[in-house]
Coordinates of C-alpha atoms in Angstrom, one line a residue:
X1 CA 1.6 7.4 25.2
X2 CA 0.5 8.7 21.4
X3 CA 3.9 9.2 19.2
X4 CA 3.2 11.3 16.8
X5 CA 5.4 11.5 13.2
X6 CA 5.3 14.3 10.8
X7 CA 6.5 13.7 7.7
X8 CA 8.3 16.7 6.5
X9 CA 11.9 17.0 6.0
X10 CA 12.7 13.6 6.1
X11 CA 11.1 12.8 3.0
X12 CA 13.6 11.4 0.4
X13 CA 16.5 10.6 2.8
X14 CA 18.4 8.1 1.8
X15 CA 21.7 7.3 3.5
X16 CA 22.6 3.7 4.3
X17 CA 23.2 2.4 7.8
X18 CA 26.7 1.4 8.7
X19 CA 27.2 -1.5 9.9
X20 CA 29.1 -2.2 13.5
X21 CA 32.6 -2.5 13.2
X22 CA 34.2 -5.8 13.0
X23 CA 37.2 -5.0 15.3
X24 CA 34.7 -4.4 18.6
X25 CA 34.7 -6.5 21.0
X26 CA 32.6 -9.6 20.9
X27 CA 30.3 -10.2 23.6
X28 CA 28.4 -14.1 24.7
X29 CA 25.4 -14.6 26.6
X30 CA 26.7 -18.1 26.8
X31 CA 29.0 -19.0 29.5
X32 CA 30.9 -22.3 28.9
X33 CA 30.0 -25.3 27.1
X34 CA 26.8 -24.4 25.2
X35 CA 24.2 -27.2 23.8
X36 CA 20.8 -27.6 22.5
X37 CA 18.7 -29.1 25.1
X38 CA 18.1 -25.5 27.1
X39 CA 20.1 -26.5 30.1
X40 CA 22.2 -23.1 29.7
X41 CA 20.0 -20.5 31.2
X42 CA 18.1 -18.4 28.3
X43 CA 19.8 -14.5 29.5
X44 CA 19.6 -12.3 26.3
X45 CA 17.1 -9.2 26.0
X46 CA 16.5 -7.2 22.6
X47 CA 17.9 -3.8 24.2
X48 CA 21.4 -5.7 25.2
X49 CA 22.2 -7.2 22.4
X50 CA 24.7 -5.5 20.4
X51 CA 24.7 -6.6 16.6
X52 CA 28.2 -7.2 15.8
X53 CA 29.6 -7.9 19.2
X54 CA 26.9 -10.3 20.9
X55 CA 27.6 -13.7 20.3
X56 CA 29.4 -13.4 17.1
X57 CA 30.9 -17.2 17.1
X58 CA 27.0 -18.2 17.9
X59 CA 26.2 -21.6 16.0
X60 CA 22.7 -22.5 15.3
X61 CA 19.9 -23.2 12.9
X62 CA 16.5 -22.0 12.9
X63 CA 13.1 -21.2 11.1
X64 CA 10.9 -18.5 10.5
X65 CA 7.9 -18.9 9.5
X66 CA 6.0 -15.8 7.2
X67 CA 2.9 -14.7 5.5
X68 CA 5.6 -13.3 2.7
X69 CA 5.0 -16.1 -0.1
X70 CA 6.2 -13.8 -2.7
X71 CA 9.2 -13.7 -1.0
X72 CA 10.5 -17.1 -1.4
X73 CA 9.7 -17.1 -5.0
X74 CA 12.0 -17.1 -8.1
X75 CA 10.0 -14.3 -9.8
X76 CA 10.5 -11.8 -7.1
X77 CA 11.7 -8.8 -8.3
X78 CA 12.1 -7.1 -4.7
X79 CA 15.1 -7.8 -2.1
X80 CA 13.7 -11.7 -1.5
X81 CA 14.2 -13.5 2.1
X82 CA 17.2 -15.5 0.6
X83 CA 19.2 -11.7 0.4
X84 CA 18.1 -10.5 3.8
X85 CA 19.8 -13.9 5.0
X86 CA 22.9 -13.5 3.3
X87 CA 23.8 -10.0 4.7
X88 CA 22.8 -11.2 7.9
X89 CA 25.3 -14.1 7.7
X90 CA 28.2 -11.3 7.2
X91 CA 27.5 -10.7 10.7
X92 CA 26.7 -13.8 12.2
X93 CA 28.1 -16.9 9.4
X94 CA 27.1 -19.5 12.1
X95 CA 23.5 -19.3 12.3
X96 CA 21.6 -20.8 9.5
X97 CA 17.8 -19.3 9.0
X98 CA 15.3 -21.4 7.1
X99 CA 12.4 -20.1 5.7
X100 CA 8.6 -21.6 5.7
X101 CA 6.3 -19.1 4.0
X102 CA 2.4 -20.2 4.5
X103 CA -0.6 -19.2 2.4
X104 CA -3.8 -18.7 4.3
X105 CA -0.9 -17.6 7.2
X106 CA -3.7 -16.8 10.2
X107 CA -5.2 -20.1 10.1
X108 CA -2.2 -22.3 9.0
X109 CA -0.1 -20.9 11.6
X110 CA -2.0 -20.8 14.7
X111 CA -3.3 -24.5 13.9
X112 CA 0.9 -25.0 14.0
X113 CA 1.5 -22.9 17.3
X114 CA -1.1 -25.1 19.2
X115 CA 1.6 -27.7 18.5
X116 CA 4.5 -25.9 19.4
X117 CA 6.5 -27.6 17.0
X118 CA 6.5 -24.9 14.4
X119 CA 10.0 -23.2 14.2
X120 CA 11.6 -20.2 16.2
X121 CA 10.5 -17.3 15.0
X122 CA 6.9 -16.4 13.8
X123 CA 4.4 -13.8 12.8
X124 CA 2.2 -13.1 16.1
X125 CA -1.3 -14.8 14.2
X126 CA -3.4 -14.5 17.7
X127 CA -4.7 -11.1 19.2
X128 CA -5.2 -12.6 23.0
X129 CA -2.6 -10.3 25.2
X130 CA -3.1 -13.3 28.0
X131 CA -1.6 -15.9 25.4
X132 CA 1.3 -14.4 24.3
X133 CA 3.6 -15.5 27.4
X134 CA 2.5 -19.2 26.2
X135 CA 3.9 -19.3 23.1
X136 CA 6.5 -16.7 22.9
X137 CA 9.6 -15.6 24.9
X138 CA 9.5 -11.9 26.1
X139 CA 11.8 -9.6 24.1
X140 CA 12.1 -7.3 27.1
X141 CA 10.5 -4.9 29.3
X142 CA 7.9 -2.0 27.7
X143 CA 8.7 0.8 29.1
X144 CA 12.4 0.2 28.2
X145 CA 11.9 -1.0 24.4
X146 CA 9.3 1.7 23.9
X147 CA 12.3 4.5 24.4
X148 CA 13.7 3.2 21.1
X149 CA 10.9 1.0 19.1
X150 CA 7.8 2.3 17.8
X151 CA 5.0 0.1 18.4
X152 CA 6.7 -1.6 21.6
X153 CA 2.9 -1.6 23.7
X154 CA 1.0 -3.4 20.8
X155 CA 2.3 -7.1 21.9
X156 CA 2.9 -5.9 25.0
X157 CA 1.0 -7.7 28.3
X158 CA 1.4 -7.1 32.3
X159 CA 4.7 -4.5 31.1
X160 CA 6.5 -7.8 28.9
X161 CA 7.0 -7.3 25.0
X162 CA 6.4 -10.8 23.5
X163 CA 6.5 -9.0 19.7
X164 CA 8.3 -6.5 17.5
X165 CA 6.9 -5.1 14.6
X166 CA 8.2 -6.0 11.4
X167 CA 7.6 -2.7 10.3
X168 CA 5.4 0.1 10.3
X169 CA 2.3 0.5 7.9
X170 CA 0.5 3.6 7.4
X171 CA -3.3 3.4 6.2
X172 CA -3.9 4.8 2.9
X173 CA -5.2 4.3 -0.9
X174 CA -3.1 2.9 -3.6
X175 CA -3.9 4.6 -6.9
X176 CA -2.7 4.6 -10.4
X177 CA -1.4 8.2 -11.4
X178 CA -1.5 7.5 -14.6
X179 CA -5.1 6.2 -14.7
X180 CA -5.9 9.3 -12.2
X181 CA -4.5 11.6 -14.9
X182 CA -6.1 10.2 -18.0
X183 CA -10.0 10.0 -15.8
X184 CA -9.3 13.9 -15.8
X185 CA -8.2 13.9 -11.7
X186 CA -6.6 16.9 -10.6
X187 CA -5.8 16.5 -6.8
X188 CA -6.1 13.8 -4.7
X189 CA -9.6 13.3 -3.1
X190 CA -9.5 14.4 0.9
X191 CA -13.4 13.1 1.3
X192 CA -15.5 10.0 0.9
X193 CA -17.3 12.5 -1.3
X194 CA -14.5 13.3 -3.3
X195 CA -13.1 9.6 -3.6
X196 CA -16.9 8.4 -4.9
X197 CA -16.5 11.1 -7.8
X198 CA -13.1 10.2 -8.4
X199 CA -13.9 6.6 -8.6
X200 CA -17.1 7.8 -11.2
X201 CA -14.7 9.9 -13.4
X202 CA -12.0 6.9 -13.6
X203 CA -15.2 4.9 -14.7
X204 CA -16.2 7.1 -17.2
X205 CA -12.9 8.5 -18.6
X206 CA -10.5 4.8 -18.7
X207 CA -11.5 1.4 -19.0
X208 CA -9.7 0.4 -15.7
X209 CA -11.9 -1.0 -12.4
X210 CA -12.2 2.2 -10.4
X211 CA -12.0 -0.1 -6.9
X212 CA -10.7 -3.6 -6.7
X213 CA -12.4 -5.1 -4.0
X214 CA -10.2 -8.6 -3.5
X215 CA -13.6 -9.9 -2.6
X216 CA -12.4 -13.0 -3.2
X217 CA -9.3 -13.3 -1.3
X218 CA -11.5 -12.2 1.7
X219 CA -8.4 -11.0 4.3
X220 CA -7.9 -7.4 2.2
X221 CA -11.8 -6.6 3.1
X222 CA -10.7 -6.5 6.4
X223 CA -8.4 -3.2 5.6
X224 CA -11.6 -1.0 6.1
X225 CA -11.8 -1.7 9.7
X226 CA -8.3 -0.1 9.9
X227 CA -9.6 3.3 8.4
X228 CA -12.3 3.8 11.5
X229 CA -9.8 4.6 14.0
X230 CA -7.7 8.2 14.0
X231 CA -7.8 8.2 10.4
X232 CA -11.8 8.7 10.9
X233 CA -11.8 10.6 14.1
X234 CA -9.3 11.7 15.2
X235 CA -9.2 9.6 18.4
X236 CA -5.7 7.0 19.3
X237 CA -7.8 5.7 21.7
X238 CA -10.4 5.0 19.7
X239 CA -10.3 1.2 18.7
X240 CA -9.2 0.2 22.0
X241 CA -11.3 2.3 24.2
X242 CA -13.9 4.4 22.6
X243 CA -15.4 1.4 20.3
X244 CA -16.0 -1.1 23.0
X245 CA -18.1 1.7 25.4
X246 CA -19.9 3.5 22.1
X247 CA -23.3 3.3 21.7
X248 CA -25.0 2.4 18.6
X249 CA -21.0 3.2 16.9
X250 CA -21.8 2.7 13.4
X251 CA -24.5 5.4 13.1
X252 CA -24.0 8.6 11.0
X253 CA -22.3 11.4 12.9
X254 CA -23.7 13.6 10.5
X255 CA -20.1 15.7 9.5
X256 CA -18.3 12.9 6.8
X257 CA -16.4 11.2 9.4
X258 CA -16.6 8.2 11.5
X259 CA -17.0 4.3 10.6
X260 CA -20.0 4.9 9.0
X261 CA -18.8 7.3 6.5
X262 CA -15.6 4.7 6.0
X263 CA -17.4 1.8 5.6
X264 CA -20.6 3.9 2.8
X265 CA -17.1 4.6 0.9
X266 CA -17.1 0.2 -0.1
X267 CA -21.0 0.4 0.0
X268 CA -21.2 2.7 -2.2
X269 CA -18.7 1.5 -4.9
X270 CA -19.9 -1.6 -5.6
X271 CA -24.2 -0.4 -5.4
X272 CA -22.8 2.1 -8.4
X273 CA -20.9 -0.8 -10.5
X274 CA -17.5 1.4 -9.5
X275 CA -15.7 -2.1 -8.8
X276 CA -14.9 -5.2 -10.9
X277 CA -17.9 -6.8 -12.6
X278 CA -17.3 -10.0 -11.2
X279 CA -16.1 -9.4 -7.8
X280 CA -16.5 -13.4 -7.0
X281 CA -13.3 -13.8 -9.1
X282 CA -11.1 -11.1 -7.7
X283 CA -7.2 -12.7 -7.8
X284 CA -4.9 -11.3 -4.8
X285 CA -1.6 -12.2 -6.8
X286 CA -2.8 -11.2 -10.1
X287 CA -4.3 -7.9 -9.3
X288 CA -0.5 -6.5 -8.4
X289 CA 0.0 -6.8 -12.2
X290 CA -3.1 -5.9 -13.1
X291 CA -2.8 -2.1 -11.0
X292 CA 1.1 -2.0 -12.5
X293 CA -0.5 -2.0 -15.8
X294 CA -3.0 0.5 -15.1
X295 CA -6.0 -1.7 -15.0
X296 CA -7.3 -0.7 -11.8
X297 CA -7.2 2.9 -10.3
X298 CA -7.1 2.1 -6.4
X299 CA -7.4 -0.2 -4.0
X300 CA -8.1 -0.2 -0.2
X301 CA -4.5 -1.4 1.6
X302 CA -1.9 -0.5 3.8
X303 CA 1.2 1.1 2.6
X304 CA 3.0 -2.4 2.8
X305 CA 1.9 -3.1 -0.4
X306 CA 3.1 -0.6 -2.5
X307 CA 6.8 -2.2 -3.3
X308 CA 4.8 -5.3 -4.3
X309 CA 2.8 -3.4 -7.0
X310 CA 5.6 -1.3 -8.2
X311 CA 7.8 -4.9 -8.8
X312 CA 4.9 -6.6 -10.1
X313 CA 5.1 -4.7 -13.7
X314 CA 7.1 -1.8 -15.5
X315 CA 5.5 0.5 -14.9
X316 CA 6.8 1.6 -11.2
X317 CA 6.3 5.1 -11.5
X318 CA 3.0 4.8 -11.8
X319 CA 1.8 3.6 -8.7
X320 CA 1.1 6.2 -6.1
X321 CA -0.1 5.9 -2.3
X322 CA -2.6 8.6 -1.0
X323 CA -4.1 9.0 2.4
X324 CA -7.5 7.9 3.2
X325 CA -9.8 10.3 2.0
X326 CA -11.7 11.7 5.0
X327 CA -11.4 14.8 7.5
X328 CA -11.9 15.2 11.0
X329 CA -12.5 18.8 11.9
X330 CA -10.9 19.7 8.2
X331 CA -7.7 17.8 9.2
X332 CA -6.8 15.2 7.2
X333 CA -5.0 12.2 9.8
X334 CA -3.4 8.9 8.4
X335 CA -3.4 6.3 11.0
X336 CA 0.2 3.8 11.4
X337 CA 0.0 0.5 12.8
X338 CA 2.3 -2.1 13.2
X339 CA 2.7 -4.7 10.5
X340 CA 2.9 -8.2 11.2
X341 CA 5.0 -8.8 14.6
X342 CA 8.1 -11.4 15.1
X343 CA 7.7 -13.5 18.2
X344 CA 10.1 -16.2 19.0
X345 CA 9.1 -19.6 20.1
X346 CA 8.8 -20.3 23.8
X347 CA 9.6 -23.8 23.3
X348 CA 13.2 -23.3 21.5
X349 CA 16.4 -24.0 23.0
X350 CA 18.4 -21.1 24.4
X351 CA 20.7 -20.9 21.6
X352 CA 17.9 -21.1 19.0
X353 CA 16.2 -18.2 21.2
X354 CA 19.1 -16.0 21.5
X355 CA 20.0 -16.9 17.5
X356 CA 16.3 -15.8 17.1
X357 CA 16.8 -12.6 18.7
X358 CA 19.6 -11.6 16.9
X359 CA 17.7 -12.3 13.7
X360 CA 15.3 -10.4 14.8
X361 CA 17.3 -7.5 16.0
X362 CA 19.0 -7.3 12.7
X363 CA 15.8 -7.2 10.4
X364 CA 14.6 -4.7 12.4
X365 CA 17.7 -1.8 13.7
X366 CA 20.2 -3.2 10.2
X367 CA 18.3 -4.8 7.3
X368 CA 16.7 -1.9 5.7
X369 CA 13.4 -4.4 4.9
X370 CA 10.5 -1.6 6.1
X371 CA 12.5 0.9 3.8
X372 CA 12.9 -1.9 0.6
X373 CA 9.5 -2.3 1.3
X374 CA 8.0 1.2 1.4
X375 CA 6.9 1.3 5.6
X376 CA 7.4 3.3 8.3
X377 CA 11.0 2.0 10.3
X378 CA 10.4 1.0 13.6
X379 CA 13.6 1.8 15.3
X380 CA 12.4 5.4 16.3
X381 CA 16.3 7.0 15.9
X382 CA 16.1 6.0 12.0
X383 CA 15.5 9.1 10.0
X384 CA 14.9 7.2 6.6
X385 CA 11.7 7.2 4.7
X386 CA 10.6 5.6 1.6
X387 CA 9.3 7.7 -1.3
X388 CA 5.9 6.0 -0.9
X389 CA 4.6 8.5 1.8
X390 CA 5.5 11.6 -1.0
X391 CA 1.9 12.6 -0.5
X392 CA 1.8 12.3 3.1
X393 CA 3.9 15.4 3.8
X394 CA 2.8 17.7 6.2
X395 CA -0.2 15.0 7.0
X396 CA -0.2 13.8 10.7
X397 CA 0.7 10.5 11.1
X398 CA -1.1 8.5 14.2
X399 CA -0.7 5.5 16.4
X400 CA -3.4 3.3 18.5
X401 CA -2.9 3.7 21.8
X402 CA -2.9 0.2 23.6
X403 CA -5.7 -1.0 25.8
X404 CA -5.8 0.1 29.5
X405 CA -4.5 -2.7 32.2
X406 CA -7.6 -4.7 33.2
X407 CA -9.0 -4.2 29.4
X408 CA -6.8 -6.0 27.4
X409 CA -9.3 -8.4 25.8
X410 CA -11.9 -5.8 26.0
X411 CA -12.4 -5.6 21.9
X412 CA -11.8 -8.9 21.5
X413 CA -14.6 -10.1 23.9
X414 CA -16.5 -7.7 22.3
X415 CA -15.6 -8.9 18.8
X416 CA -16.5 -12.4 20.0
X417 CA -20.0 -11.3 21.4
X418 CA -20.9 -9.2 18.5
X419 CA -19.7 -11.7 15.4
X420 CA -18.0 -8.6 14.1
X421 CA -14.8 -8.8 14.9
X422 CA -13.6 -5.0 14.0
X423 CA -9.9 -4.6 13.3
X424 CA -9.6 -8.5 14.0
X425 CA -10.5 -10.4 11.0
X426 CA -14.3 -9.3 10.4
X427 CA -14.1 -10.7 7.1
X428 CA -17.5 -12.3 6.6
X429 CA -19.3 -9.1 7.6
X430 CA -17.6 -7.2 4.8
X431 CA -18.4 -10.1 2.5
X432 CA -22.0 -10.1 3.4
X433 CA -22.0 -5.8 3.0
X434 CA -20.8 -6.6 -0.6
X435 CA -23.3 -9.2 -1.2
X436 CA -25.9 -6.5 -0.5
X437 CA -24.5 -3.7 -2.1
X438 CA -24.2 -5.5 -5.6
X439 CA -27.9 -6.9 -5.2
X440 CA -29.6 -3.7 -3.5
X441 CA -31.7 -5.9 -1.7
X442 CA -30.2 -4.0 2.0
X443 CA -29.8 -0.4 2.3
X444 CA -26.3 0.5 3.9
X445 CA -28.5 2.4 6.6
X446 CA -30.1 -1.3 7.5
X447 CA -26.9 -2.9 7.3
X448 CA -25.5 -0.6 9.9
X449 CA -28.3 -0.5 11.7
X450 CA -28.0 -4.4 12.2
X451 CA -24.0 -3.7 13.0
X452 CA -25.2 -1.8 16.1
X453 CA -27.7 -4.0 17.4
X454 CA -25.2 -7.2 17.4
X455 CA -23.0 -4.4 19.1
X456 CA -25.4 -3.1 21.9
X457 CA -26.0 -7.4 22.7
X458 CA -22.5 -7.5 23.1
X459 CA -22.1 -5.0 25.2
X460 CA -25.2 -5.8 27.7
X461 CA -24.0 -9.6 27.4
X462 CA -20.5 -8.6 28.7
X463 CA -22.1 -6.1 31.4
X464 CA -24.4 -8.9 32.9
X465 CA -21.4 -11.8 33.0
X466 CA -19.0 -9.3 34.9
X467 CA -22.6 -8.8 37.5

């Protein structure tokens, strides 16, 4: 079902959530003598626990292991892993949570998940639906959790949750105002169009890069994919559904919209010299200081970043996030997705998996994290929002429908077949589009061209295994 958000008067709410009163009574999913060899039946499910009152006496120690490097380290300036901890002790003083952030996380931590030795909790690194009961417990059933958690079908399989979102991200551009103001921009771009002359202007007018590709970095390429969706046509359905049955889906639809007009937007940027001169040496950490300080104008990422640019300098009130610039039928539509989704280890005892859950629960429902860090909540009765989404107002605000039963692996399959691997890690493709952009020795027409001809081979391939 497609949950739609407007953001209109909810912008600039900020109350703080109470939290549950220490006189209720405390409730156990353990019954007797517990221990760690997972001999006490493993009972708890997210929507029972109650924070506060399940299992308060709980004793345990676990790991989580995260993508967040930045948030384990002594320069932090934002509300670091070691905090979250700490207020989640008030509640629950007996369970210790140890932290393992991992650089390069996709590939480091599904090489660890193979072992199953990894920890209890993780960030879901692996897109298969058919795994997920492999590695991971199930947090409950979807049609239940999806009455109070956004994004409850994305890590969903056969009607079993095995992930919860994080948090929220909606797809946008982060910009500079103050570089926007002095290149002489007046209003945010709402076209490819637009953006291109903004990105010209910014060129012209300051000396900062226009477009920061983090070419180099490879994984924030990969944030262009995410733009194709509703944000490009208007369609929930349309990664999951649409894209693996489209013909030739990267061809000009002739009105400014679709995945080829997302995708001329990067083309086109770096054929006109409108990103770094040496995009080769592009630094991920760096360029968060390097926007704070108004020497880039934008860059292509999801709204999750925006905390980490405002902390990374002074200069805060600078940095502004914008919707991506496109229309569908003159209606401007930013697409949410979940960010990076907790799943706890199939493997742990039952008091590390229940410790886990109540982790879990509390970062989610109590912590306040997606608010610190500028994304949408996930707990769909929370009426905060964080400043970042100032320009969003009024702007409707999408989410991907999941894939229909039987077509779960669908776009992955067709990923796999094609060597594209849209909204799953198609960094290479974006890589090579750069490559030819900055030489100009491939027009963006051929490159697309060759992007539906790996996709119509994928798509007879699949038809003749299934005959």
């Amino acid at each position: 079902m497609i949950r739609r958000v407007l953001f209109t008067a909810l912008l600039g709410l900020c109350f703080l959530l109470a939290l549950p009163s220490c006189e209720r009574r405390a409730t156990s999913f353990f019954e007797g003598d517990e221990d760690e060899d997972g001999k006490i039946p493993y009972e708890a499910k997210y929507a029972d626990i109650v924070l506060g009152e399940t299992s308060v006496g709980l004793e345990a120690s676990i790991t989580l292991l995260t993508h967040r490097t930045d948030m384990v380290s002594p320069e932090y300036k934002g509300r670091a892993w070691k905090d979250y901890i700490h207020d989640f002790n008030v509640l629950y003083p007996g369970i210790k949570v140890s932290v393992e952030a991992l650089t390069d996380y996709n590939v480091a931590a599904s090489e660890l998940l193979e072992g199953g030795n990894w920890g209890d909790i993780m960030m879901i690194p692996i897109s298969d639906r058919k795994q997920y009961s492999k590695y991971f417990i199930p947090f409950g059933m979807e049609e239940e959790l999806s009455r109070s958690l956004r994004f409850a079908d994305q890590y969903a399989y056969d009607g079993r949750v095995y992930g919860i979102a994080s948090a929220g991200n909606v797809q946008g551009i982060l910009y500079n105002r103050k570089v926007f103001c002095e290149a002489g921009i007046t209003r945010l771009p709402r076209t490819p169009d637009e953006f291109l002359e903004a990105l010209r202007l910014v060129k012209k007018n300051t000396r900062a890069i226009p477009l920061y590709t983090n070419y180099a970095s490879g994984w924030p390429l990969n944030q262009w994919d995410y733009y194709i969706t509703s944000s490009a046509t208007g369609d929930s359905g349309y990664l999951n559904h649409t894209l693996p049955n489209t013909k030739d889906p990267f061809s000009d639809p002739g009105n400014g919209s679709g995945a080829y007009n997302v995708y001329r937007i990067l083309y086109q940027a770096v054929a006109e010299g409108l990103t770094e001169s040496d995009f080769a040496t592009t630094d991920w950490e760096g360029c968060k200081g390097m926007m704070n300080r108004g020497d880039i104008a934008t860059m292509a990422l999801g709204s999750w970043v925006f905390t980490q640019v405002q902390n990374a300098g002074p200069n805060a009130e600078d940095i502004g996030y914008m919707p991506f610039p496109m229309l569908v039928d003159g209606v401007q539509i930013a697409q949410a997705l979940p960010d990076n989704n907790f799943g706890i280890n199939i493997k742990s005892s039952s008091r590390k998996k229940l410790a886990a859950m109540l982790f879990v629960k509390w970062m989610v429902e109590k912590s306040g994290f997606q608010y610190n860090e500028g994304e949408l909540p996930v707990l769909l009765s929370e009426e905060r929002i964080a400043d970042v989404y100032t320009a969003f107002n009024g702007i409707e605000i999408m989410e991907d429908t999941a894939p229909f039963e039987g077509e779960e692996n669908l776009l992955i399959d067709m990923n796999v077949a094609s060597g594209l691997f849209i909204g799953q890690g198609g960094t290479e493709k974006f890589r090579h589009l750069v490559e030819h952009a900055a030489t100009g020795d491939m027009s963006f027409d051929e490159i697309m061209a060759g992007w539906n001809q790996a996709w119509s081979r994928a798509q007879a391939n699949l038809a003749a295994a299934k005959n």
